[in-house]
PDB file of C-alpha atoms in Angstrom:
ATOM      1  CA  UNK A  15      51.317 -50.088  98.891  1.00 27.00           C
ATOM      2  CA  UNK A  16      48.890 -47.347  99.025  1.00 34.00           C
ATOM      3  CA  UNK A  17      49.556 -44.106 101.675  1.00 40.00           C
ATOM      4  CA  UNK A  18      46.697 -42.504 103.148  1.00 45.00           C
ATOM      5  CA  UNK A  19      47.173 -38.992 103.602  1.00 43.00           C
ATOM      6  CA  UNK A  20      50.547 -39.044 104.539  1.00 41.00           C
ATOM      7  CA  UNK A  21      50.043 -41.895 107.253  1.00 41.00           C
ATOM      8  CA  UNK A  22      52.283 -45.003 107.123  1.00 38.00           C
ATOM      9  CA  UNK A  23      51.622 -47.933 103.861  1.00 41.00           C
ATOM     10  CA  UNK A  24      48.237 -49.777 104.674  1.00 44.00           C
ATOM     11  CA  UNK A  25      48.423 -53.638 105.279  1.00 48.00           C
ATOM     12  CA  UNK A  26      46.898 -56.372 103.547  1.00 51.00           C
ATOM     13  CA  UNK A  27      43.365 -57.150 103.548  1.00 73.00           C
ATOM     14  CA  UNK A  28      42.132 -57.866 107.021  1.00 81.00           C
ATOM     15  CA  UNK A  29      38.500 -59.772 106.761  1.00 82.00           C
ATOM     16  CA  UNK A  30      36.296 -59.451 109.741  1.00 86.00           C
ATOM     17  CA  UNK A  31      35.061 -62.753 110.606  1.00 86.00           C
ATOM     18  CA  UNK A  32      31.664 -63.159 111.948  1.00 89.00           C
ATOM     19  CA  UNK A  33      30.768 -59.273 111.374  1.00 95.00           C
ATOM     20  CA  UNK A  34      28.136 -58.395 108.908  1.00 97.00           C
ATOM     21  CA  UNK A  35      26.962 -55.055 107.914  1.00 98.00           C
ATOM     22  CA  UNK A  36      23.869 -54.026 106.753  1.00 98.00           C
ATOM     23  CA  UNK A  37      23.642 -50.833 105.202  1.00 98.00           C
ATOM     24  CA  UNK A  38      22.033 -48.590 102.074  1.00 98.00           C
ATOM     25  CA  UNK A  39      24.819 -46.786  99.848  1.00 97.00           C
ATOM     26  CA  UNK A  40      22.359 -43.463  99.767  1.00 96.00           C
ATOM     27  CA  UNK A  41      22.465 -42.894 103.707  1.00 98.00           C
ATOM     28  CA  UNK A  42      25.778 -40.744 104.464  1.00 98.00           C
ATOM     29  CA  UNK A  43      25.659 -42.767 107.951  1.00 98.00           C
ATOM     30  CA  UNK A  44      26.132 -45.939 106.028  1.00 98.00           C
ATOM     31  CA  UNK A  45      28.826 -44.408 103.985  1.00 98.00           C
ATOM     32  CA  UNK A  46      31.038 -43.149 106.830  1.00 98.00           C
ATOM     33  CA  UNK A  47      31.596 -46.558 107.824  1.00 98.00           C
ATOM     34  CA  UNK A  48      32.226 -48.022 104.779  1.00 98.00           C
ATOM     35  CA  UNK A  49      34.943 -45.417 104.112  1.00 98.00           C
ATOM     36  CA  UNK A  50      36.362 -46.243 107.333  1.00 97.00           C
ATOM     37  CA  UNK A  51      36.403 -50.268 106.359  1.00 96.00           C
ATOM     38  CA  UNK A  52      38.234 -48.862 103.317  1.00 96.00           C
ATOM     39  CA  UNK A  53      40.874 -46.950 105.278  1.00 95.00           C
ATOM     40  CA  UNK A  54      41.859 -49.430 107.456  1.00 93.00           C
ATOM     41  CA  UNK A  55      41.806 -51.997 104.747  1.00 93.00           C
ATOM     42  CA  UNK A  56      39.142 -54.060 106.342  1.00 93.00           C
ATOM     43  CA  UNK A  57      36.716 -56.711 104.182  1.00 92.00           C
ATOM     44  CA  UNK A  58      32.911 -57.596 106.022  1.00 94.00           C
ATOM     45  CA  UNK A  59      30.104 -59.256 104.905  1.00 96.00           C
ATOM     46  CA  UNK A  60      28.055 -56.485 103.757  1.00 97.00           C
ATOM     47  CA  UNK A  61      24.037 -56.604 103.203  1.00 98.00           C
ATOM     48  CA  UNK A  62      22.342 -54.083 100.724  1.00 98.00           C
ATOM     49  CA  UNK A  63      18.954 -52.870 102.339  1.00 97.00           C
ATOM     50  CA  UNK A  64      16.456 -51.021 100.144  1.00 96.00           C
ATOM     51  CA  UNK A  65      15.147 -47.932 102.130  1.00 92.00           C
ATOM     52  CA  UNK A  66      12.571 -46.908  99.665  1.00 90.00           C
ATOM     53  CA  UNK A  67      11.065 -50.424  99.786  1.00 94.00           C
ATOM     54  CA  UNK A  68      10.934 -49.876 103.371  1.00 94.00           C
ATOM     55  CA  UNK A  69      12.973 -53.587 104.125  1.00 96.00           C
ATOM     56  CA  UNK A  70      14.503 -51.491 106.997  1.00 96.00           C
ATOM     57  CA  UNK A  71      11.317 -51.586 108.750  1.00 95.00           C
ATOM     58  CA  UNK A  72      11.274 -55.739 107.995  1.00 97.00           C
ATOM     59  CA  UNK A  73      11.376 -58.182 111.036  1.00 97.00           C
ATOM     60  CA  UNK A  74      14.532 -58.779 111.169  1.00 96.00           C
ATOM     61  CA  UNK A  75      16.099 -55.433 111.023  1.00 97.00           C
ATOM     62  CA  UNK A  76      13.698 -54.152 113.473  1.00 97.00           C
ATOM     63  CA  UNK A  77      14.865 -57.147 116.069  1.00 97.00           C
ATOM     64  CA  UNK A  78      18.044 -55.643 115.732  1.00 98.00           C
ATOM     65  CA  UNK A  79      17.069 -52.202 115.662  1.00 97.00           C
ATOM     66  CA  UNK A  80      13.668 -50.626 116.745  1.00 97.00           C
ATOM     67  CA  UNK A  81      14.596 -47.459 115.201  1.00 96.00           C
ATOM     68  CA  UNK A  82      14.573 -48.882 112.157  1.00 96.00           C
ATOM     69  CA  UNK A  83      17.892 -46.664 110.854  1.00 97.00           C
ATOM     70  CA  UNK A  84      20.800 -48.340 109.459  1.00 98.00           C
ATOM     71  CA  UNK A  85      24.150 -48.509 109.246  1.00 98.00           C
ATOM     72  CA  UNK A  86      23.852 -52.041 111.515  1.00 98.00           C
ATOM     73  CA  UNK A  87      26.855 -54.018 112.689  1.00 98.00           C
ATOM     74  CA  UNK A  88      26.683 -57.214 113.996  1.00 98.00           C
ATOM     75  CA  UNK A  89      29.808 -58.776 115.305  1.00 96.00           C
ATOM     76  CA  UNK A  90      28.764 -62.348 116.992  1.00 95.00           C
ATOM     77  CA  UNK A  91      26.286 -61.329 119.592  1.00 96.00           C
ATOM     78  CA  UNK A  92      26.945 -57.520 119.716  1.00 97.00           C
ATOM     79  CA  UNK A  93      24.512 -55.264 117.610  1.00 98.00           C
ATOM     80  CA  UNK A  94      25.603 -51.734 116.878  1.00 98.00           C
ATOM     81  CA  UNK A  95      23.083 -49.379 115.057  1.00 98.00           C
ATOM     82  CA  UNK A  96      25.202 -45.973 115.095  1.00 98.00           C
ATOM     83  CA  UNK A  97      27.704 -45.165 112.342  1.00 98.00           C
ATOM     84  CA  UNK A  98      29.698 -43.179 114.893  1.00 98.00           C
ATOM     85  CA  UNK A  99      30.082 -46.454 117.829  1.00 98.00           C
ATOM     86  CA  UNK A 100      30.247 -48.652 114.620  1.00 98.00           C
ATOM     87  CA  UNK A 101      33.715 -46.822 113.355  1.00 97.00           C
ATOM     88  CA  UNK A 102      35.437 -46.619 116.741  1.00 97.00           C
ATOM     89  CA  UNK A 103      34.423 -50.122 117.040  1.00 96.00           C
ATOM     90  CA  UNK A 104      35.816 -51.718 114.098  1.00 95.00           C
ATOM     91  CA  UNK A 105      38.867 -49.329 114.648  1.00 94.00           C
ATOM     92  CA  UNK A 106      39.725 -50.266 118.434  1.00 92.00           C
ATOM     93  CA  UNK A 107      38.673 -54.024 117.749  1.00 88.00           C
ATOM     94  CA  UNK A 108      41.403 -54.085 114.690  1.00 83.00           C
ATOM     95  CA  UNK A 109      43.923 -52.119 116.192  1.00 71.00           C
ATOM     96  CA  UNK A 110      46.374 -52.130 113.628  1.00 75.00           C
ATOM     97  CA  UNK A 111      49.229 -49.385 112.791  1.00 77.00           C
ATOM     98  CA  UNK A 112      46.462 -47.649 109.968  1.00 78.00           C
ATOM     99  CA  UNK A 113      43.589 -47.781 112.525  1.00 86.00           C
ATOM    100  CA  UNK A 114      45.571 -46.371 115.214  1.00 85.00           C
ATOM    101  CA  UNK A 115      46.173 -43.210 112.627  1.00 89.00           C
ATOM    102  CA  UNK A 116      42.125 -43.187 112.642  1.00 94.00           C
ATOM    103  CA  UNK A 117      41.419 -43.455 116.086  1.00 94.00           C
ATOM    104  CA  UNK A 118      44.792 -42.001 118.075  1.00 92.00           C
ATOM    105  CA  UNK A 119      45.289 -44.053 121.218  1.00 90.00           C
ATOM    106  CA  UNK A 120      46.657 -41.219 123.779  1.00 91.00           C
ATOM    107  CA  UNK A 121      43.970 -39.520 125.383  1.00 93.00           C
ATOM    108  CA  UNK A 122      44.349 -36.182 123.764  1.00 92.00           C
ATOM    109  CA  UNK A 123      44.057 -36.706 120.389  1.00 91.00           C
ATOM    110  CA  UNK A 124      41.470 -39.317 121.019  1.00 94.00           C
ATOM    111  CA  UNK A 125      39.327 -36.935 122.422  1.00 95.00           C
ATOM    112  CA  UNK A 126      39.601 -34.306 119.496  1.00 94.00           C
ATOM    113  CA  UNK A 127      38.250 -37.164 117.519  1.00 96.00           C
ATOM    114  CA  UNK A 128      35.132 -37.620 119.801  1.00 97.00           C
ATOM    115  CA  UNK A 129      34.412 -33.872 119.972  1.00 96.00           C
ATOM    116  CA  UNK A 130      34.025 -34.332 115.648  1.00 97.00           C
ATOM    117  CA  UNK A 131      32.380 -37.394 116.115  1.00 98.00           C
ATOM    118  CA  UNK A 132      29.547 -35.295 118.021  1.00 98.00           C
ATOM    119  CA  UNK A 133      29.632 -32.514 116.312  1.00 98.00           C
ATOM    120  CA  UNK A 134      28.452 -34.589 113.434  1.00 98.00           C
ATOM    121  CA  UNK A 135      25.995 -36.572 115.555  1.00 98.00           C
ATOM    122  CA  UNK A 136      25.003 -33.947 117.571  1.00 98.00           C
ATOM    123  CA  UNK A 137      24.829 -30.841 114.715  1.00 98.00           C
ATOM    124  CA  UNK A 138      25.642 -31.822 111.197  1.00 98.00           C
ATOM    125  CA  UNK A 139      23.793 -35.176 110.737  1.00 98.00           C
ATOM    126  CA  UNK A 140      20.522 -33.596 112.480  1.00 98.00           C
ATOM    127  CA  UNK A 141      20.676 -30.432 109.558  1.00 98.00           C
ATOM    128  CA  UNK A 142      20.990 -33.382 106.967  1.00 98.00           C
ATOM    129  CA  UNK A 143      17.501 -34.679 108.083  1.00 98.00           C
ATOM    130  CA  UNK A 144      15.881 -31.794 108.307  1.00 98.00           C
ATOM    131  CA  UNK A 145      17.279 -30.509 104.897  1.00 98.00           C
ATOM    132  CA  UNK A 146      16.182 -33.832 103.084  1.00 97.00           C
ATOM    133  CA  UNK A 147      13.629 -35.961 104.501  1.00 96.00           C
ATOM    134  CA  UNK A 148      11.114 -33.403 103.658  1.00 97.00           C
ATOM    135  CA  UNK A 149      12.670 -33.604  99.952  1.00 97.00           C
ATOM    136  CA  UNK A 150      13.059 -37.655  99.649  1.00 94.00           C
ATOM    137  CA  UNK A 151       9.205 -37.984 101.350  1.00 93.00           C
ATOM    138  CA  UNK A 152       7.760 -35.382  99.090  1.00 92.00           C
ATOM    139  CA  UNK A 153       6.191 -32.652 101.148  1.00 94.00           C
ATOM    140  CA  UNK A 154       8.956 -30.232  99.591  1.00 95.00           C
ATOM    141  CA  UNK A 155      10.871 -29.721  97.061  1.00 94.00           C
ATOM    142  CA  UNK A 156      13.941 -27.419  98.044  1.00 95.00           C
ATOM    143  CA  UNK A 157      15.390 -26.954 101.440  1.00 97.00           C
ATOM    144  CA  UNK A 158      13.763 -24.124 103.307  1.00 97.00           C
ATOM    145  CA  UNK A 159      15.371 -21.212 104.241  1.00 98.00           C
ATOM    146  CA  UNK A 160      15.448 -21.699 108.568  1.00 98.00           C
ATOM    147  CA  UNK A 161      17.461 -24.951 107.622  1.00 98.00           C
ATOM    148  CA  UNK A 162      19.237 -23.487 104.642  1.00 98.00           C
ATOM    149  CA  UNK A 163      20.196 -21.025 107.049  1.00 98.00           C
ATOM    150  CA  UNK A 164      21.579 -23.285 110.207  1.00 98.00           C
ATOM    151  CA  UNK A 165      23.375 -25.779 107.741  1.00 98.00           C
ATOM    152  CA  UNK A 166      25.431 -22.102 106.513  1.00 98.00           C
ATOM    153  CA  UNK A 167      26.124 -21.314 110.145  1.00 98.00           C
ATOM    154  CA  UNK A 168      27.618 -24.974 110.728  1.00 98.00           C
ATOM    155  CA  UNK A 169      29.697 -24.568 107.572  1.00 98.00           C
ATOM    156  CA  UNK A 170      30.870 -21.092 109.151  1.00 98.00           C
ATOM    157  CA  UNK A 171      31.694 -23.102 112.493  1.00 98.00           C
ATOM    158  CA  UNK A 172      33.488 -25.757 110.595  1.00 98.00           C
ATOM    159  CA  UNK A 173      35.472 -22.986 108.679  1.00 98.00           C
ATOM    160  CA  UNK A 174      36.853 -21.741 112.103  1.00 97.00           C
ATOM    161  CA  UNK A 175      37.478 -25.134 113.495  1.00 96.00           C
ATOM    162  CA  UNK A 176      40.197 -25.819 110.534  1.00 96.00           C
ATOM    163  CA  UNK A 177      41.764 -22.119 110.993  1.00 94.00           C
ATOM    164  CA  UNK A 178      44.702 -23.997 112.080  1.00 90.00           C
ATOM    165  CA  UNK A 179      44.747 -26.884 111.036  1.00 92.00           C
ATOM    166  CA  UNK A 180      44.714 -28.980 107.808  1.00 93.00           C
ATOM    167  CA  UNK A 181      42.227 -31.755 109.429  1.00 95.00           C
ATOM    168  CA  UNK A 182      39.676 -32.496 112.006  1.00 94.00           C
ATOM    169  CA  UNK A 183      42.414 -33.953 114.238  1.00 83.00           C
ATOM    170  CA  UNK A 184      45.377 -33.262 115.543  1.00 73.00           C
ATOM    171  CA  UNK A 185      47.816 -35.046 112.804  1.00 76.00           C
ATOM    172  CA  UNK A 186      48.885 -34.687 109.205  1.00 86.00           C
ATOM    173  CA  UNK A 187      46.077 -37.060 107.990  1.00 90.00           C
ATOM    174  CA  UNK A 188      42.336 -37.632 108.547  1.00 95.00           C
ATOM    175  CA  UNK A 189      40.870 -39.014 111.466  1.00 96.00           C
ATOM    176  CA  UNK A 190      37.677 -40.942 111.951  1.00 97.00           C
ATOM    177  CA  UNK A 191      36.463 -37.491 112.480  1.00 97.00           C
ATOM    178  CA  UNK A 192      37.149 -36.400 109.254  1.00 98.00           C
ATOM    179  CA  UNK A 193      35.986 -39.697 107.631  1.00 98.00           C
ATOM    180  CA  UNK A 194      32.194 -39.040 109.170  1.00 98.00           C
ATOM    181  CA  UNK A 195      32.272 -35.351 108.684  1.00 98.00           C
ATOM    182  CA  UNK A 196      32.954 -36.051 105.037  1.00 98.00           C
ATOM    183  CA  UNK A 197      29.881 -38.489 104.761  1.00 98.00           C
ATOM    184  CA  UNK A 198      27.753 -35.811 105.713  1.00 98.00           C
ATOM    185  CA  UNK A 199      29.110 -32.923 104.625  1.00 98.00           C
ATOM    186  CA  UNK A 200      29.666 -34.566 101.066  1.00 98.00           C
ATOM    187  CA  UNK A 201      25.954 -34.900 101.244  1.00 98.00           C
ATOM    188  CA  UNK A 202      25.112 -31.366 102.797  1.00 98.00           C
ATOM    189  CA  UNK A 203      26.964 -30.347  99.737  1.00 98.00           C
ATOM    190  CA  UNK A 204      24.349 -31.197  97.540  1.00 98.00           C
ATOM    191  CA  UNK A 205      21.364 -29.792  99.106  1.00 98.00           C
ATOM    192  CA  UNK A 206      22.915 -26.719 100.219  1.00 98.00           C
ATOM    193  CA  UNK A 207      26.585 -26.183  98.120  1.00 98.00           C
ATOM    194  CA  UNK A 208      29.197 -25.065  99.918  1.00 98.00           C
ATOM    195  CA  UNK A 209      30.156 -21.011  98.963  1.00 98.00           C
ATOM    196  CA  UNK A 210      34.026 -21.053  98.440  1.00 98.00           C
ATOM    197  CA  UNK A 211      34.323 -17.309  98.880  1.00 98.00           C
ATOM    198  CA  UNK A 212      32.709 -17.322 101.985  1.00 98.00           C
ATOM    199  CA  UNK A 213      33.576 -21.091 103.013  1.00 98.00           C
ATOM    200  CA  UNK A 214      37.518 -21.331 101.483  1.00 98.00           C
ATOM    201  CA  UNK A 215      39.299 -23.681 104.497  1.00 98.00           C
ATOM    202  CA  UNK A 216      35.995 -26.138 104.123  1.00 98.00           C
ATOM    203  CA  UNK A 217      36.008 -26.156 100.684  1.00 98.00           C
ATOM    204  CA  UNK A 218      39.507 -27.273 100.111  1.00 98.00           C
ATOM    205  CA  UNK A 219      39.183 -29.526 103.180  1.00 98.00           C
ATOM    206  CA  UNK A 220      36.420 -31.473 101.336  1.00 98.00           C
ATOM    207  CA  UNK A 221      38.472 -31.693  98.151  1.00 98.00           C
ATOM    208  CA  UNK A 222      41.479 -32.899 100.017  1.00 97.00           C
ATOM    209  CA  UNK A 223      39.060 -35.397 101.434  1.00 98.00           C
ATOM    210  CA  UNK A 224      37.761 -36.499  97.856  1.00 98.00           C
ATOM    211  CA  UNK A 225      41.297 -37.219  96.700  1.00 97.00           C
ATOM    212  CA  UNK A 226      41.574 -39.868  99.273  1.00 97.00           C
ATOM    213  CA  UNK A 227      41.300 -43.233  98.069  1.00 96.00           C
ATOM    214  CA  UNK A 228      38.849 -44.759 100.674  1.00 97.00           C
ATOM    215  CA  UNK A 229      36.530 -42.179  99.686  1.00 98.00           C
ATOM    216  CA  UNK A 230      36.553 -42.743  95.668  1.00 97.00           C
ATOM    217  CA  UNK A 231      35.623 -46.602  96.536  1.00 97.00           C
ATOM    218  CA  UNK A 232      33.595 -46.275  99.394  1.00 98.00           C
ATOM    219  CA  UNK A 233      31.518 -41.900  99.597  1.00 98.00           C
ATOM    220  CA  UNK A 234      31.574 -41.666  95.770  1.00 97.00           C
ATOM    221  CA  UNK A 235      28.694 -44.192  94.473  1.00 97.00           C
ATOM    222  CA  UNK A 236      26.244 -43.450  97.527  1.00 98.00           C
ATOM    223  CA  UNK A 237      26.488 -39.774  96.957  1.00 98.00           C
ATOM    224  CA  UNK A 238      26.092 -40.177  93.687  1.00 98.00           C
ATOM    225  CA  UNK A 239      23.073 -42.275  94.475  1.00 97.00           C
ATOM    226  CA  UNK A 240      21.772 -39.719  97.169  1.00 97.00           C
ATOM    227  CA  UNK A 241      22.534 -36.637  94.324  1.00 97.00           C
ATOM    228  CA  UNK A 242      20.057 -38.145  91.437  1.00 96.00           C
ATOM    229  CA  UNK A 243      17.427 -38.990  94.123  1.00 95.00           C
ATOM    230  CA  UNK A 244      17.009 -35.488  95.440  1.00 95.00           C
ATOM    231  CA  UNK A 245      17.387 -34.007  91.144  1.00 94.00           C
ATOM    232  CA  UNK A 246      14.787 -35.953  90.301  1.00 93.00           C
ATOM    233  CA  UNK A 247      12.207 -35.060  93.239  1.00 90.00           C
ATOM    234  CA  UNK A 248      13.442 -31.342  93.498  1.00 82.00           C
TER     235      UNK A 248
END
């Protein structure tokens, strides 16, 4: 059985019934939720959506979604279009031992998980736009300096957040927090790298984060995906 991060042996394959996911490998988004379906040992019916053929922006999608983003769960007649309401979600509607490790049930540490879960939504995720949808569209070809610049001030914040501690949350393991702070920061990495000097707690935090298994199967191939997109238009 395999341990995640020091939290108790994951079960056997749970599949989701009547839950499908649609989602593109690239988007960090898309990849936060698929690592936490990978931590919590859960199996969905997963749809591959081709961004730079625009089929988010087909019929159907946009009947689920009018802002055309993905990921997009759909669990019978409940549609959920943000990666963040997506992984609490699937973690409270599973509520198994592993999930509960994810997504703490007493009040306190679930909150600490919220407050990470917006401080991606709210700070990080908004940097990764504005750092590469200029790049992926083709009006520039680097990441300009006023972004540059607020992405190394959120590193800096994230630096003091793990002054004492190992994690985003309050245990010995990562949190849901952690899972979607990875997906984006994994991806911040490559447009603007992380400085270890200045950036030490972060950096090992990520590579403590890269050792974990659900992020080999599930960040790995998407950010490798999102990494030769941006080389070959920078």
């Amino acid at each position: 059985m395999i341990k995640m991060g020091g939290s108790p042996s994951r079960p056997l394959m749970t599949s989701l019934k009547h839950c499908t996911l649609w989602k593109a490998d690239r988007s960090p988004a898309c990849r936060a939720v698929l690592m936490a379906l990978d931590a919590m040992n859960m199996d969905i019916h997963e749809v591959d959506i081709n961004m730079d053929r625009e089929e988010h922006k087909s019929p159907g999608i946009v009947s689920m979604n009018p802002l055309q983003t993905l990921p997009i769960l759909k669990d019978r007649d409940l549609i959920l279009s943000d990666s963040h309401a997506i992984t609490t979600y699937l973690a409270s509607r599973c509520c198994t031992e592993t999930s509960k490790f994810l997504l703490p049930p007493d009040p306190g540490s679930r909150a600490l998980v919220d407050q990470f879960l917006h401080f991606n939504s709210c700070v990080l995720y908004p940097q990764y736009k504005a750092a590469s949808n200029p790049i992926l569209r083709g009006t520039l070809r680097h990441v300009d300096k006023k972004t540059n610049d607020e992405i190394q001030c959120a590193y800096a914040d994230m630096e003091q957040m793990l002054a004492k501690r190992p994690w985003f949350s309050s245990g010995n393991w990562p949190s849901l927090g952690d899972i979607s702070l990875a997906a984006t920061v994994s991806t911040l990495n490559i447009l603007v790298p992380i400085d270890v000097c200045n950036f030490p707690k972060l950096s090992c935090w990520l590579h403590r984060m890269a050792e974990e298994k659900f992020y080999c199967t599930a960040n790995k191939k998407g950010l490798s995906e999102f990494s030769r997109t941006i080389g070959e238009l920078s």
